[in-house]
Amino acid sequence: MKKRVKHIELKPEMRVDELVEEMGKSGVFSAGRVAKAVEIYHEMLKAGSTIFMGVGGAMVPGGLRRVLTQAINEELVNVIVTTGANVTHDLIEAFGGYHARGEALVDDAELRERGISRIFDVYVPQQIFELFEDKIQPMFAEVTKKGARISSAELLRRIGSHLEDENSFVKAAATKNVPVFCPAIADSILGLQAWLYSQEHELNIDCLRDVHEIVDLASNAKEPGAVLLGGGVPKNFIFQSMLLTPKSFKYAIQITMDRPEPGGLSGATLEEAKSWGKVTPDAKLVTVIGDVTVILPLLVASVLGRLK
């Protein structure tokens, strides 16, 4: 009972890191946990941690593309595991496409007739996917010249090296030598396009090679830390990489809206991971219950503010 809640004080022209510091003074609810996430992230960077970032869902259509790119360029992350959706939508914009603001409460049958696909309140016109197909098919031909049996990380490195869009996180990762794994690449529009290409050309995206490559990275990781944006395949692929090494994660930050009671990994607590040996018994952990599109910009901006 010695620590009391201190109330947040706002000031004109506050920096983001100053705002989060004020949130930390309260120390409770989601405000306190956002501040703790910043503290853990900053500590990871000071310790020279190898930071694995899991990017679930469809964060790129949600406006986080440049935040991810900046995190890579500012060396806030060393390894990325993401969904095929995020890669697909990053490439859509790299190829000159776009995502449009829409409405969540709408007649979806009418949208279908108009050739518009909906991601909550984001619209993607059919012609954007046609543009994507026109651009990605010849790119597959180009990137498989040096070998057609490759991991998803190597495929995305090759694709990224051919992109010109500086806002692309796939390009930034290739430039900064940050591997981007997409273990469920088949479960995406990009995966469908890869399958179409493979019907007439040689292309084999080797998911077991992905396992080999990320386990090597986990084995050599220094003071390993995890930043988990959502759950799903990216979260599990990162955590399971430690099961084949003598190490465990010493730091972990999780931002999620999911619950643990149904038993799914997306809502599983970080404390639960101790029972698997995925994190150390004394690991520094925090789970922020909230929308990644709201929390991540605060997290990255605040960490960058502290580093400056």
Coordinates of C-alpha atoms in Angstrom, one line a residue:
M1 CA 0.0 0.0 0.0
K2 CA 3.0 2.3 0.0
K3 CA 2.8 3.1 -3.8
R4 CA -0.1 5.3 -4.7
V5 CA -1.6 6.0 -8.1
K6 CA -0.2 9.3 -9.4
H7 CA -2.5 11.1 -11.8
I8 CA -1.4 11.9 -15.4
E9 CA -0.5 15.5 -16.0
L10 CA -0.7 16.7 -19.6
K11 CA 1.2 19.7 -20.9
P12 CA 1.2 21.5 -24.2
E13 CA 3.8 20.3 -26.7
M14 CA 4.6 17.2 -24.7
R15 CA 6.8 14.6 -26.5
V16 CA 5.4 11.1 -26.9
D17 CA 8.0 9.7 -24.5
E18 CA 7.0 12.4 -21.9
L19 CA 3.4 11.4 -22.3
V20 CA 4.2 7.7 -21.8
E21 CA 6.3 8.6 -18.8
E22 CA 3.3 10.3 -17.2
M23 CA 1.2 7.3 -18.0
G24 CA 3.8 5.2 -16.1
K25 CA 3.4 7.4 -13.0
S26 CA -0.1 6.1 -12.7
G27 CA 1.4 2.6 -13.0
V28 CA -2.0 0.9 -13.4
F29 CA -4.4 -0.3 -16.1
S30 CA -3.3 -0.2 -19.7
A31 CA -1.5 3.1 -19.2
G32 CA 0.9 1.6 -16.7
R33 CA 1.4 -1.4 -18.9
V34 CA 2.3 0.7 -22.0
A35 CA 4.9 2.5 -19.9
K36 CA 6.3 -0.8 -18.7
A37 CA 6.5 -2.0 -22.3
V38 CA 8.6 1.0 -23.2
E39 CA 10.8 0.4 -20.2
I40 CA 11.4 -3.3 -21.2
Y41 CA 11.9 -2.4 -24.9
H42 CA 14.5 0.3 -23.9
E43 CA 16.2 -2.2 -21.6
M44 CA 16.4 -4.8 -24.4
L45 CA 18.1 -2.2 -26.6
K46 CA 20.6 -1.2 -24.0
A47 CA 21.5 -4.8 -23.3
G48 CA 22.1 -5.4 -27.0
S49 CA 19.3 -8.0 -27.2
T50 CA 18.5 -9.9 -30.3
I51 CA 14.9 -8.8 -30.8
F52 CA 12.4 -11.0 -32.6
M53 CA 9.2 -9.2 -33.6
G54 CA 6.0 -11.0 -34.5
V55 CA 3.6 -9.1 -36.7
G56 CA 0.2 -10.8 -36.8
G57 CA -3.0 -10.0 -38.5
A58 CA -3.2 -7.2 -41.1
M59 CA -1.2 -4.4 -39.6
V60 CA -0.2 -2.8 -42.9
P61 CA -3.8 -2.0 -44.1
G62 CA -4.3 -0.6 -40.6
G63 CA -1.7 2.1 -41.2
L64 CA 1.4 0.7 -39.5
R65 CA 3.5 0.1 -42.6
R66 CA 5.8 3.1 -42.1
V67 CA 6.0 2.4 -38.3
L68 CA 7.3 -1.1 -39.1
T69 CA 9.8 0.3 -41.6
Q70 CA 11.0 2.9 -39.2
A71 CA 11.5 0.3 -36.5
I72 CA 13.7 -1.7 -38.9
N73 CA 15.7 1.4 -40.1
E74 CA 16.2 2.5 -36.5
E75 CA 17.5 -0.9 -35.6
L76 CA 14.8 -1.7 -33.1
V77 CA 14.3 -5.2 -34.4
N78 CA 16.7 -8.0 -35.6
V79 CA 14.3 -10.7 -36.8
I80 CA 10.7 -10.4 -38.1
V81 CA 8.0 -13.1 -38.4
T82 CA 4.8 -12.0 -40.0
T83 CA 1.7 -13.1 -41.8
G84 CA 1.3 -13.4 -45.6
A85 CA -1.3 -10.6 -45.3
N86 CA 1.2 -8.0 -44.1
V87 CA 3.7 -8.9 -46.8
T88 CA 0.9 -8.9 -49.5
H89 CA -0.3 -5.5 -48.5
D90 CA 3.2 -4.0 -48.1
L91 CA 3.9 -5.2 -51.7
I92 CA 0.6 -3.8 -53.0
E93 CA 1.7 -0.3 -51.9
A94 CA 5.3 -0.9 -53.2
F95 CA 3.8 -1.7 -56.6
G96 CA 1.8 1.5 -56.7
G97 CA -1.5 0.3 -55.2
Y98 CA -3.3 1.7 -52.2
H99 CA -5.8 1.0 -49.4
A100 CA -8.9 3.1 -49.1
R101 CA -10.9 4.2 -46.1
G102 CA -14.3 2.6 -45.9
E103 CA -17.1 1.8 -43.5
A104 CA -17.4 -1.2 -41.2
L105 CA -21.2 -1.1 -41.2
V106 CA -22.0 -1.6 -44.9
D107 CA -23.8 -4.0 -47.3
D108 CA -21.0 -6.4 -48.1
A109 CA -23.0 -8.1 -50.9
E110 CA -23.0 -4.7 -52.6
L111 CA -19.3 -4.3 -52.1
R112 CA -18.8 -7.7 -53.8
E113 CA -20.8 -6.5 -56.8
R114 CA -18.6 -3.4 -56.9
G115 CA -15.4 -5.5 -56.8
I116 CA -14.3 -4.2 -53.4
S117 CA -12.8 -6.4 -50.6
R118 CA -13.3 -5.2 -47.0
I119 CA -10.9 -5.5 -44.1
F120 CA -13.1 -4.0 -41.3
D121 CA -13.2 -0.4 -42.4
V122 CA -10.5 -0.6 -45.1
Y123 CA -11.4 -1.2 -48.7
V124 CA -9.2 -2.8 -51.4
P125 CA -10.6 -2.6 -55.0
Q126 CA -10.3 -5.6 -57.2
Q127 CA -8.0 -3.8 -59.6
I128 CA -5.4 -3.4 -56.9
F129 CA -5.2 -7.2 -56.6
E130 CA -5.0 -7.4 -60.4
L131 CA -2.1 -4.9 -60.2
F132 CA -0.5 -7.1 -57.6
E133 CA -0.7 -10.1 -59.9
D134 CA 0.8 -8.2 -62.8
K135 CA 3.8 -7.1 -60.7
I136 CA 4.5 -10.2 -58.6
Q137 CA 4.4 -12.9 -61.3
P138 CA 7.4 -11.4 -63.3
M139 CA 9.1 -10.8 -59.9
F140 CA 8.9 -14.5 -59.1
A141 CA 10.7 -15.2 -62.3
E142 CA 13.4 -12.8 -61.5
V143 CA 14.0 -13.8 -57.9
T144 CA 14.1 -17.6 -58.6
K145 CA 17.0 -17.3 -61.1
K146 CA 19.4 -18.0 -58.2
G147 CA 17.5 -21.0 -57.1
A148 CA 13.8 -22.0 -56.8
R149 CA 13.9 -24.0 -53.6
I150 CA 14.2 -21.4 -50.9
S151 CA 12.9 -20.4 -47.5
S152 CA 10.2 -17.7 -47.2
A153 CA 12.9 -15.4 -45.6
E154 CA 15.2 -15.8 -48.6
L155 CA 12.3 -15.2 -51.0
L156 CA 11.3 -12.0 -49.2
R157 CA 14.9 -10.9 -49.0
R158 CA 15.2 -11.3 -52.8
I159 CA 11.9 -9.5 -53.4
G160 CA 12.8 -6.7 -51.1
S161 CA 16.1 -6.1 -52.9
H162 CA 14.2 -5.5 -56.1
L163 CA 11.8 -2.9 -54.6
E164 CA 12.2 0.8 -55.0
D165 CA 9.6 2.0 -52.4
E166 CA 11.6 3.3 -49.4
N167 CA 8.4 3.0 -47.2
S168 CA 8.3 -0.7 -47.8
F169 CA 9.1 -2.8 -44.7
V170 CA 10.1 -5.7 -46.9
K171 CA 12.6 -3.5 -48.7
A172 CA 13.9 -2.0 -45.5
A173 CA 14.4 -5.4 -44.0
A174 CA 16.4 -6.5 -47.1
T175 CA 18.5 -3.4 -46.9
K176 CA 19.2 -3.7 -43.2
N177 CA 19.7 -7.5 -43.4
V178 CA 16.8 -8.2 -41.1
P179 CA 15.3 -11.6 -42.0
V180 CA 11.5 -11.6 -42.6
F181 CA 10.0 -15.0 -42.1
C182 CA 6.5 -15.8 -43.3
P183 CA 5.9 -19.5 -42.3
A184 CA 2.2 -19.5 -43.3
I185 CA 2.9 -17.8 -46.6
A186 CA 0.5 -20.2 -48.4
D187 CA -2.3 -18.7 -46.3
S188 CA -2.4 -15.4 -48.2
I189 CA -2.9 -13.7 -51.6
L190 CA 0.9 -13.8 -52.0
G191 CA 0.8 -17.6 -51.4
L192 CA -2.0 -18.0 -54.0
Q193 CA 0.2 -16.1 -56.5
A194 CA 3.2 -18.2 -55.6
W195 CA 1.1 -21.4 -56.2
L196 CA -0.1 -20.0 -59.6
Y197 CA 3.5 -19.3 -60.6
S198 CA 4.5 -22.8 -59.5
Q199 CA 2.0 -24.5 -61.9
E200 CA 4.2 -23.6 -64.9
H201 CA 7.6 -22.8 -63.3
E202 CA 9.8 -24.1 -60.6
L203 CA 9.2 -22.6 -57.2
N204 CA 9.3 -24.4 -53.8
I205 CA 9.0 -22.3 -50.7
D206 CA 10.5 -24.6 -48.1
C207 CA 8.8 -24.1 -44.7
L208 CA 11.3 -26.5 -43.0
R209 CA 14.2 -24.4 -44.2
D210 CA 12.4 -21.5 -42.4
V211 CA 12.6 -23.6 -39.2
H212 CA 16.3 -24.3 -39.7
E213 CA 17.1 -20.7 -40.3
I214 CA 15.2 -19.2 -37.3
V215 CA 16.5 -21.9 -34.9
D216 CA 20.0 -20.9 -36.0
L217 CA 19.2 -17.3 -35.2
A218 CA 17.6 -18.3 -31.9
S219 CA 20.7 -20.4 -31.0
N220 CA 23.0 -17.4 -31.6
A221 CA 20.7 -14.8 -30.0
K222 CA 22.1 -12.5 -27.4
E223 CA 19.9 -11.8 -24.4
P224 CA 16.9 -12.7 -26.6
G225 CA 13.8 -10.6 -26.5
A226 CA 10.4 -10.8 -28.2
V227 CA 7.9 -8.1 -29.2
L228 CA 4.7 -9.7 -30.2
L229 CA 2.1 -7.6 -32.1
G230 CA -1.0 -9.8 -32.0
G231 CA -0.7 -13.6 -31.9
G232 CA -1.2 -16.4 -34.3
V233 CA 1.5 -18.0 -36.4
P234 CA 4.1 -15.3 -35.9
K235 CA 3.9 -15.5 -32.1
N236 CA 4.2 -19.3 -32.0
F237 CA 6.9 -19.5 -34.6
I238 CA 9.0 -17.1 -32.6
F239 CA 8.4 -18.9 -29.3
Q240 CA 8.9 -22.4 -30.6
S241 CA 12.3 -21.4 -32.1
M242 CA 13.7 -21.5 -28.5
L243 CA 12.5 -25.0 -27.8
L244 CA 15.4 -26.5 -29.9
T245 CA 18.0 -24.4 -28.2
P246 CA 19.4 -24.2 -24.6
K247 CA 18.1 -20.6 -24.4
S248 CA 14.8 -19.0 -23.5
F249 CA 13.5 -15.4 -24.0
K250 CA 14.7 -13.0 -21.3
Y251 CA 12.3 -10.3 -22.3
A252 CA 8.8 -10.3 -23.9
I253 CA 6.3 -7.7 -24.8
Q254 CA 2.8 -8.7 -26.0
I255 CA 0.1 -6.5 -27.4
T256 CA -3.2 -8.4 -27.9
M257 CA -6.9 -8.2 -27.7
D258 CA -7.4 -11.9 -27.3
R259 CA -8.3 -13.9 -24.2
P260 CA -6.5 -16.9 -22.7
E261 CA -9.5 -18.9 -21.6
P262 CA -10.2 -20.6 -25.0
G263 CA -6.7 -22.1 -25.0
G264 CA -5.5 -20.4 -28.2
L265 CA -2.0 -19.1 -28.4
S266 CA -3.0 -15.6 -29.4
G267 CA -4.5 -14.9 -26.0
A268 CA -2.1 -17.1 -24.0
T269 CA -0.3 -15.2 -21.2
L270 CA 3.4 -14.7 -21.4
E271 CA 3.6 -16.4 -17.9
E272 CA 2.2 -19.6 -19.5
A273 CA 5.2 -19.7 -21.8
K274 CA 7.4 -20.3 -18.7
S275 CA 5.9 -23.8 -18.4
W276 CA 7.2 -24.5 -21.9
G277 CA 10.6 -23.1 -21.4
K278 CA 10.0 -20.5 -24.0
V279 CA 10.8 -17.7 -21.5
T280 CA 13.0 -17.7 -18.5
P281 CA 11.5 -18.0 -15.0
D282 CA 12.7 -14.5 -14.2
A283 CA 12.0 -13.0 -17.6
K284 CA 10.8 -9.4 -17.8
L285 CA 7.3 -9.6 -19.3
V286 CA 4.4 -7.3 -20.0
T287 CA 1.1 -7.8 -21.8
V288 CA -0.8 -4.8 -23.0
I289 CA -4.4 -5.4 -23.7
G290 CA -5.2 -3.1 -26.6
D291 CA -5.3 -2.4 -30.3
V292 CA -1.8 -2.7 -31.9
T293 CA -2.6 0.2 -34.3
V294 CA -2.9 2.4 -31.2
I295 CA -0.3 1.0 -28.9
L296 CA 2.6 0.3 -31.4
P297 CA 3.0 4.0 -32.5
L298 CA 3.2 5.0 -28.8
L299 CA 5.7 2.3 -28.1
V300 CA 8.0 3.0 -31.0
A301 CA 7.9 6.8 -30.7
S302 CA 8.5 6.7 -27.0
V303 CA 11.5 4.3 -27.4
L304 CA 13.0 6.5 -30.1
G305 CA 12.5 9.5 -27.9
R306 CA 14.5 7.8 -25.1
L307 CA 17.2 6.8 -27.4
K308 CA 17.7 10.3 -28.7

